[in-house]
């Protein structure tokens, strides 16, 4: 949001000779693969977090891995920052361009290279859309499980960079649990393979390290994901509760009963009513909260689980339970949930979507506190979330044209994230830190921990060229934000501030 | 094995003043916590890979985290190597002492600190035995899933260090998938928290990075693991096949059918007969291979899966299928598998247990090649393995008292691991690299990749004090082993050789 200063001085310390850079890049990129003209660079000035805008110095759109290697070698040599970008759907400004840097678009890396149905693997390029993997696998009765809400548009390279989640991740894991191998171009243009198609790989677990690293360790150019067989049966239940707290307790009790649903999503009353107004999904608009639960597996397994889930829901105060009768009704139950964000856009001119994670058992109290914090700032927050894994998406409603409301929304958002940390949670569930939540990282981590992150970063990118200013705050930034945990009375390693 | 040179010159470059070190450590450790006497150090000279022996300079046995911090601060200041050790059951020499270093025993960190039944978490000290976690969780109807064969003895800290697997890991994941938070003492004595009880953690994924890092990044002093509810029902099937290849294909077909058994283990004919002779489990001694399959879940789910598994087994040539009638029979079916290693010890005076992983679809051909390789060296290899995840444990039988047999066994082992890499697998499934397989890492990885591992190591341990000479070979070692992938015609970063 505009109230933040986007980049700090230490993030914009680069002295780039643009003419020389253009001359060098033009030799390795196809003619239409180097974008210099300001108007043509404009579409790249922001990602899904449109409140943050920054024109890149240049845009490079390579066609081949060899070209990516050349671009990185040139940028390393000339000390030029590089921000990689897939579909640009990041909700945290992860692919926000750097003013002195190259925006490296991987849009042309959009091929599904191979589906190995027997081994249930797909080898894809990083610019392939998430849903396109499932579409390519469908003829084999297979699908790719992690399903961010943006799956129609977001690309798999970005999914790895942000370790994306989604409705199915409760049962089938985050992106990191569904990727087996990466090919990465290092900051100086080398090509390395990370992970393997075998179940475990010796050496340090760089595969997991790259997940959620937000483009700061290398440029991913090839990804092998595992596919799952389509479930034989799926049931979708929808339960109404008078109070959000009851729904929260039902969620905890379902998991505690040893059932891991394929999806377990909750919406509070205002979110339910907004979604119902928008898509007419048949939601209970009298409810204080609704819970949507998808069960998948064999017919016997699903029947068994449905019975158990219904019992737990009733025990925790469900006032009504509907079971979708057919595929059309299953789709309808989900339609409202999937439309919740656009529906929120009908309640207020603007909304700010947060993304915190908390231990499940604190759901009820945290929701109560979010409501109090919002009221104290004169705003309303509605709640839509991946209840099963404790990942909240509070939508803070505001009107940017009313003086002070943007700042109030930011204050509410920051207070919510600090609340998540207080109860043992984290400042991001699946949207990443990017530029948006970089100050909150100072709340989440002690300086020794942030220092360790920077040391890891230096192991991959000693010059600090990959996506500078994102994900891991400098200790100077934390000091300014007032949250620095001072280490033995002094700033540890002043040279860290270079990164 | 004795044929290897254990440490290379670059691993033993430390100039340690033993008297000064003893004087400093004695001030921070309890009296019985510093072992100087040679006879008292003797029990620490090897771990589960007893062929490798090395006396440590000193043994430190701290009682508290603060003492571990002090030991690390002193060793960092005096530039002294440190090898951390739990129960010392490593099969790859991961906790083999360093001749100039401190062996840091975490034996006194043996408390289960807290079981949170509602959140299904256990907070434990690193020296707690794997099985002791399940024992502590049992009153709550919970258990800890990863179950290495050594689970009676091995400690959870070592499980994290080696990212240990086990029978249940096919369905429930490796150690890395079952640990949520670590407290770590850094090489210079700081205390950092890694991971969180919430589902995802922002920042780089250091939690995964520590798994399988073999004590080379920090000293783990506190571990929070997730627990699972005991399954409602368990069935154990045992199928006979005329040929190992048929069993291998049945395994691939079960997984391809979308069934993930709780355990799926295979033994070839010789292993089956050895186990049967030893424990009289009722195994089919006429079979070319037997497959043991455990299914767990609700009664309906298990019944469903049992039917499907039996059909797949018959389709792939199962000549007989038994289903255990009761708990006693289930235990009996497993007893032979669990006793396979000691049973092998009755076939030959010595055996060498390998641990490679391959893509499942190559099971049949790899088993055939292992048999040919062994014959070519005049030895027999029997095979026991976690078939479901393609993790082989070939047991190479030999007699160390026959001249040349030890070397032949090592040659067979190395050839098997190279074969695993050739078919797209890895040189270790769950036993780690340690000292044993360090040369094979040169086969597995290109020099740019090994260089990247060293850079990560330096981010945590710039002086190279933590477990020197293990897990990641120096490029000099690879050059000597004849497998160095030379990078642009020269050794990259000669300073790497310090590590």
mmCIF file of C-alpha atoms in Angstrom, chain A residues 264-474:
data_model
loop_
_atom_site.group_PDB
_atom_site.id
_atom_site.type_symbol
_atom_site.label_atom_id
_atom_site.label_comp_id
_atom_site.label_asym_id
_atom_site.label_seq_id
_atom_site.Cartn_x
_atom_site.Cartn_y
_atom_site.Cartn_z
ATOM 1 C CA UNK A 264 -12.463 -27.929 4.904
ATOM 2 C CA UNK A 265 -13.383 -24.293 4.419
ATOM 3 C CA UNK A 266 -15.219 -21.836 6.626
ATOM 4 C CA UNK A 267 -16.930 -18.510 5.957
ATOM 5 C CA UNK A 268 -18.393 -16.250 8.593
ATOM 6 C CA UNK A 269 -21.930 -14.826 8.345
ATOM 7 C CA UNK A 270 -21.110 -11.621 6.465
ATOM 8 C CA UNK A 271 -18.907 -13.514 3.981
ATOM 9 C CA UNK A 272 -21.637 -16.114 3.506
ATOM 10 C CA UNK A 273 -24.267 -13.470 2.790
ATOM 11 C CA UNK A 274 -21.979 -11.619 0.389
ATOM 12 C CA UNK A 275 -21.229 -14.829 -1.520
ATOM 13 C CA UNK A 276 -24.897 -15.846 -1.600
ATOM 14 C CA UNK A 277 -25.945 -12.444 -2.957
ATOM 15 C CA UNK A 278 -23.320 -12.814 -5.656
ATOM 16 C CA UNK A 279 -23.645 -16.418 -6.909
ATOM 17 C CA UNK A 280 -26.865 -17.794 -5.352
ATOM 18 C CA UNK A 281 -25.224 -20.994 -4.159
ATOM 19 C CA UNK A 282 -28.060 -21.801 -1.744
ATOM 20 C CA UNK A 283 -26.061 -20.797 1.345
ATOM 21 C CA UNK A 284 -27.769 -20.406 4.719
ATOM 22 C CA UNK A 285 -27.859 -16.621 5.092
ATOM 23 C CA UNK A 286 -29.127 -16.885 8.680
ATOM 24 C CA UNK A 287 -26.007 -18.762 9.797
ATOM 25 C CA UNK A 288 -23.263 -17.181 11.888
ATOM 26 C CA UNK A 289 -20.834 -19.335 9.918
ATOM 27 C CA UNK A 290 -20.897 -22.108 7.362
ATOM 28 C CA UNK A 291 -18.463 -24.940 6.943
ATOM 29 C CA UNK A 292 -17.912 -26.681 3.615
ATOM 30 C CA UNK A 293 -16.323 -30.109 3.872
ATOM 31 C CA UNK A 294 -15.201 -32.241 0.931
ATOM 32 C CA UNK A 295 -14.457 -35.914 1.529
ATOM 33 C CA UNK A 296 -12.708 -38.004 -1.114
ATOM 34 C CA UNK A 297 -11.609 -41.612 -1.477
ATOM 35 C CA UNK A 298 -13.284 -44.930 -2.136
ATOM 36 C CA UNK A 299 -17.074 -45.103 -1.797
ATOM 37 C CA UNK A 300 -16.868 -47.033 1.477
ATOM 38 C CA UNK A 301 -14.264 -44.711 2.941
ATOM 39 C CA UNK A 302 -16.219 -41.601 2.015
ATOM 40 C CA UNK A 303 -19.488 -43.009 3.421
ATOM 41 C CA UNK A 304 -17.699 -43.869 6.636
ATOM 42 C CA UNK A 305 -16.125 -40.456 6.970
ATOM 43 C CA UNK A 306 -19.352 -38.639 6.090
ATOM 44 C CA UNK A 307 -21.126 -40.340 8.949
ATOM 45 C CA UNK A 308 -18.345 -39.424 11.370
ATOM 46 C CA UNK A 309 -18.127 -35.815 10.160
ATOM 47 C CA UNK A 310 -21.896 -35.312 10.451
ATOM 48 C CA UNK A 311 -21.820 -36.625 14.033
ATOM 49 C CA UNK A 312 -18.953 -34.273 14.990
ATOM 50 C CA UNK A 313 -20.664 -31.308 13.357
ATOM 51 C CA UNK A 314 -23.945 -31.951 15.221
ATOM 52 C CA UNK A 315 -22.080 -32.460 18.465
ATOM 53 C CA UNK A 316 -20.536 -29.006 17.996
ATOM 54 C CA UNK A 317 -23.832 -27.269 17.339
ATOM 55 C CA UNK A 318 -24.457 -27.538 13.585
ATOM 56 C CA UNK A 319 -27.999 -26.273 13.059
ATOM 57 C CA UNK A 320 -28.310 -27.752 9.566
ATOM 58 C CA UNK A 321 -26.244 -30.080 7.371
ATOM 59 C CA UNK A 322 -26.746 -30.498 3.643
ATOM 60 C CA UNK A 323 -25.014 -33.175 1.554
ATOM 61 C CA UNK A 324 -24.670 -32.338 -2.136
ATOM 62 C CA UNK A 325 -26.842 -34.761 -4.111
ATOM 63 C CA UNK A 326 -24.939 -34.652 -7.383
ATOM 64 C CA UNK A 327 -21.982 -33.088 -9.183
ATOM 65 C CA UNK A 328 -23.961 -29.961 -10.026
ATOM 66 C CA UNK A 329 -24.781 -29.381 -6.383
ATOM 67 C CA UNK A 330 -21.173 -30.077 -5.316
ATOM 68 C CA UNK A 331 -20.023 -27.417 -7.774
ATOM 69 C CA UNK A 332 -22.697 -25.037 -6.466
ATOM 70 C CA UNK A 333 -21.589 -25.517 -2.832
ATOM 71 C CA UNK A 334 -18.046 -24.625 -3.865
ATOM 72 C CA UNK A 335 -19.046 -21.761 -6.157
ATOM 73 C CA UNK A 336 -19.847 -19.414 -3.289
ATOM 74 C CA UNK A 337 -16.568 -20.095 -1.535
ATOM 75 C CA UNK A 338 -14.620 -19.573 -4.732
ATOM 76 C CA UNK A 339 -16.476 -16.306 -5.382
ATOM 77 C CA UNK A 340 -15.997 -14.964 -1.871
ATOM 78 C CA UNK A 341 -13.259 -12.502 -2.821
ATOM 79 C CA UNK A 342 -15.100 -10.872 -5.724
ATOM 80 C CA UNK A 343 -18.235 -10.934 -3.566
ATOM 81 C CA UNK A 344 -16.409 -8.929 -0.901
ATOM 82 C CA UNK A 345 -15.713 -6.354 -3.588
ATOM 83 C CA UNK A 346 -19.474 -5.696 -3.675
ATOM 84 C CA UNK A 347 -19.598 -4.836 0.049
ATOM 85 C CA UNK A 348 -17.063 -2.034 -0.065
ATOM 86 C CA UNK A 349 -15.091 -0.173 -2.741
ATOM 87 C CA UNK A 350 -11.837 -1.715 -1.536
ATOM 88 C CA UNK A 351 -10.726 -4.675 0.485
ATOM 89 C CA UNK A 352 -7.399 -5.783 1.847
ATOM 90 C CA UNK A 353 -6.911 -9.571 1.940
ATOM 91 C CA UNK A 354 -4.710 -10.786 4.764
ATOM 92 C CA UNK A 355 -3.133 -14.233 5.035
ATOM 93 C CA UNK A 356 -2.136 -15.381 8.508
ATOM 94 C CA UNK A 357 -1.892 -18.850 9.961
ATOM 95 C CA UNK A 358 -2.719 -19.906 13.489
ATOM 96 C CA UNK A 359 -2.857 -23.144 15.454
ATOM 97 C CA UNK A 360 -6.388 -24.489 14.873
ATOM 98 C CA UNK A 361 -7.335 -24.485 18.520
ATOM 99 C CA UNK A 362 -7.170 -20.682 18.641
ATOM 100 C CA UNK A 363 -9.620 -20.179 15.741
ATOM 101 C CA UNK A 364 -12.527 -19.038 17.885
ATOM 102 C CA UNK A 365 -10.604 -16.534 20.004
ATOM 103 C CA UNK A 366 -8.660 -15.116 17.065
ATOM 104 C CA UNK A 367 -11.850 -14.506 15.082
ATOM 105 C CA UNK A 368 -13.303 -12.678 18.051
ATOM 106 C CA UNK A 369 -10.188 -10.502 18.373
ATOM 107 C CA UNK A 370 -10.166 -9.713 14.637
ATOM 108 C CA UNK A 371 -13.705 -8.418 14.972
ATOM 109 C CA UNK A 372 -12.729 -6.237 17.953
ATOM 110 C CA UNK A 373 -9.613 -4.855 16.245
ATOM 111 C CA UNK A 374 -11.615 -3.958 13.131
ATOM 112 C CA UNK A 375 -14.337 -2.217 15.125
ATOM 113 C CA UNK A 376 -11.758 -0.221 17.037
ATOM 114 C CA UNK A 377 -10.570 1.165 13.685
ATOM 115 C CA UNK A 378 -14.106 1.756 12.429
ATOM 116 C CA UNK A 379 -13.889 -0.955 9.784
ATOM 117 C CA UNK A 380 -15.544 -4.288 9.092
ATOM 118 C CA UNK A 381 -13.597 -7.484 8.399
ATOM 119 C CA UNK A 382 -15.192 -10.569 6.910
ATOM 120 C CA UNK A 383 -13.567 -13.952 7.144
ATOM 121 C CA UNK A 384 -13.057 -16.664 4.596
ATOM 122 C CA UNK A 385 -10.498 -19.333 5.357
ATOM 123 C CA UNK A 386 -8.866 -22.679 4.927
ATOM 124 C CA UNK A 387 -10.168 -23.701 8.326
ATOM 125 C CA UNK A 388 -8.636 -27.158 8.335
ATOM 126 C CA UNK A 389 -5.087 -25.885 8.364
ATOM 127 C CA UNK A 390 -5.734 -22.725 10.352
ATOM 128 C CA UNK A 391 -5.004 -20.418 7.421
ATOM 129 C CA UNK A 392 -7.087 -17.251 7.762
ATOM 130 C CA UNK A 393 -7.978 -14.841 4.973
ATOM 131 C CA UNK A 394 -9.545 -11.872 6.742
ATOM 132 C CA UNK A 395 -10.872 -9.396 4.154
ATOM 133 C CA UNK A 396 -10.680 -5.903 5.595
ATOM 134 C CA UNK A 397 -13.328 -3.736 3.913
ATOM 135 C CA UNK A 398 -12.593 -0.063 3.357
ATOM 136 C CA UNK A 399 -12.992 2.866 0.994
ATOM 137 C CA UNK A 400 -9.695 4.281 -0.201
ATOM 138 C CA UNK A 401 -11.469 7.522 -1.121
ATOM 139 C CA UNK A 402 -12.380 8.172 2.528
ATOM 140 C CA UNK A 403 -9.453 9.948 4.183
ATOM 141 C CA UNK A 404 -7.666 7.698 6.652
ATOM 142 C CA UNK A 405 -9.383 4.430 5.685
ATOM 143 C CA UNK A 406 -6.413 3.011 3.775
ATOM 144 C CA UNK A 407 -4.178 3.679 6.763
ATOM 145 C CA UNK A 408 -6.803 2.164 9.096
ATOM 146 C CA UNK A 409 -6.988 -0.958 6.920
ATOM 147 C CA UNK A 410 -3.212 -1.290 7.006
ATOM 148 C CA UNK A 411 -3.225 -0.880 10.774
ATOM 149 C CA UNK A 412 -5.910 -3.560 11.153
ATOM 150 C CA UNK A 413 -3.957 -5.875 8.846
ATOM 151 C CA UNK A 414 -0.731 -5.414 10.754
ATOM 152 C CA UNK A 415 -2.503 -5.936 14.102
ATOM 153 C CA UNK A 416 -4.086 -9.146 12.801
ATOM 154 C CA UNK A 417 -0.691 -10.506 11.732
ATOM 155 C CA UNK A 418 0.861 -9.628 15.084
ATOM 156 C CA UNK A 419 -2.060 -11.422 16.737
ATOM 157 C CA UNK A 420 -1.319 -14.514 14.613
ATOM 158 C CA UNK A 421 2.298 -14.495 15.820
ATOM 159 C CA UNK A 422 1.204 -14.007 19.457
ATOM 160 C CA UNK A 423 -0.913 -17.179 19.443
ATOM 161 C CA UNK A 424 1.924 -19.220 17.922
ATOM 162 C CA UNK A 425 1.067 -18.741 14.259
ATOM 163 C CA UNK A 426 2.805 -17.049 11.345
ATOM 164 C CA UNK A 427 2.401 -13.910 9.258
ATOM 165 C CA UNK A 428 1.707 -15.771 6.050
ATOM 166 C CA UNK A 429 -0.097 -18.961 5.168
ATOM 167 C CA UNK A 430 0.295 -19.163 1.427
ATOM 168 C CA UNK A 431 0.561 -15.689 -0.124
ATOM 169 C CA UNK A 432 4.205 -15.182 0.765
ATOM 170 C CA UNK A 433 5.965 -12.246 2.339
ATOM 171 C CA UNK A 434 7.027 -10.420 -0.804
ATOM 172 C CA UNK A 435 7.067 -6.668 -0.293
ATOM 173 C CA UNK A 436 3.777 -6.566 1.608
ATOM 174 C CA UNK A 437 4.664 -8.307 4.834
ATOM 175 C CA UNK A 438 8.342 -7.617 5.075
ATOM 176 C CA UNK A 439 7.994 -5.485 8.226
ATOM 177 C CA UNK A 440 5.932 -8.191 9.928
ATOM 178 C CA UNK A 441 8.870 -10.562 9.465
ATOM 179 C CA UNK A 442 10.615 -8.464 12.113
ATOM 180 C CA UNK A 443 7.815 -9.459 14.494
ATOM 181 C CA UNK A 444 7.976 -13.111 13.527
ATOM 182 C CA UNK A 445 11.713 -13.625 13.789
ATOM 183 C CA UNK A 446 14.526 -12.747 16.175
ATOM 184 C CA UNK A 447 17.602 -11.076 14.717
ATOM 185 C CA UNK A 448 19.698 -14.279 14.952
ATOM 186 C CA UNK A 449 17.081 -15.983 12.790
ATOM 187 C CA UNK A 450 16.922 -13.160 10.236
ATOM 188 C CA UNK A 451 20.713 -13.139 10.178
ATOM 189 C CA UNK A 452 20.650 -16.878 9.427
ATOM 190 C CA UNK A 453 18.241 -16.294 6.524
ATOM 191 C CA UNK A 454 20.634 -13.695 5.078
ATOM 192 C CA UNK A 455 23.536 -16.118 5.406
ATOM 193 C CA UNK A 456 21.564 -18.700 3.403
ATOM 194 C CA UNK A 457 20.736 -16.049 0.822
ATOM 195 C CA UNK A 458 24.433 -15.178 0.461
ATOM 196 C CA UNK A 459 25.191 -18.853 -0.163
ATOM 197 C CA UNK A 460 23.179 -18.608 -3.387
ATOM 198 C CA UNK A 461 23.468 -14.949 -4.265
ATOM 199 C CA UNK A 462 26.489 -13.245 -2.702
ATOM 200 C CA UNK A 463 25.908 -9.965 -4.580
ATOM 201 C CA UNK A 464 22.235 -9.819 -3.532
ATOM 202 C CA UNK A 465 20.937 -9.484 -7.098
ATOM 203 C CA UNK A 466 17.913 -11.784 -6.998
ATOM 204 C CA UNK A 467 14.717 -9.940 -6.025
ATOM 205 C CA UNK A 468 16.374 -7.445 -3.652
ATOM 206 C CA UNK A 469 14.274 -5.955 -0.885
ATOM 207 C CA UNK A 470 11.771 -8.812 -0.686
ATOM 208 C CA UNK A 471 10.848 -11.556 1.787
ATOM 209 C CA UNK A 472 13.661 -11.131 4.343
ATOM 210 C CA UNK A 473 13.994 -7.688 5.927
ATOM 211 C CA UNK A 474 17.387 -6.126 6.506
#
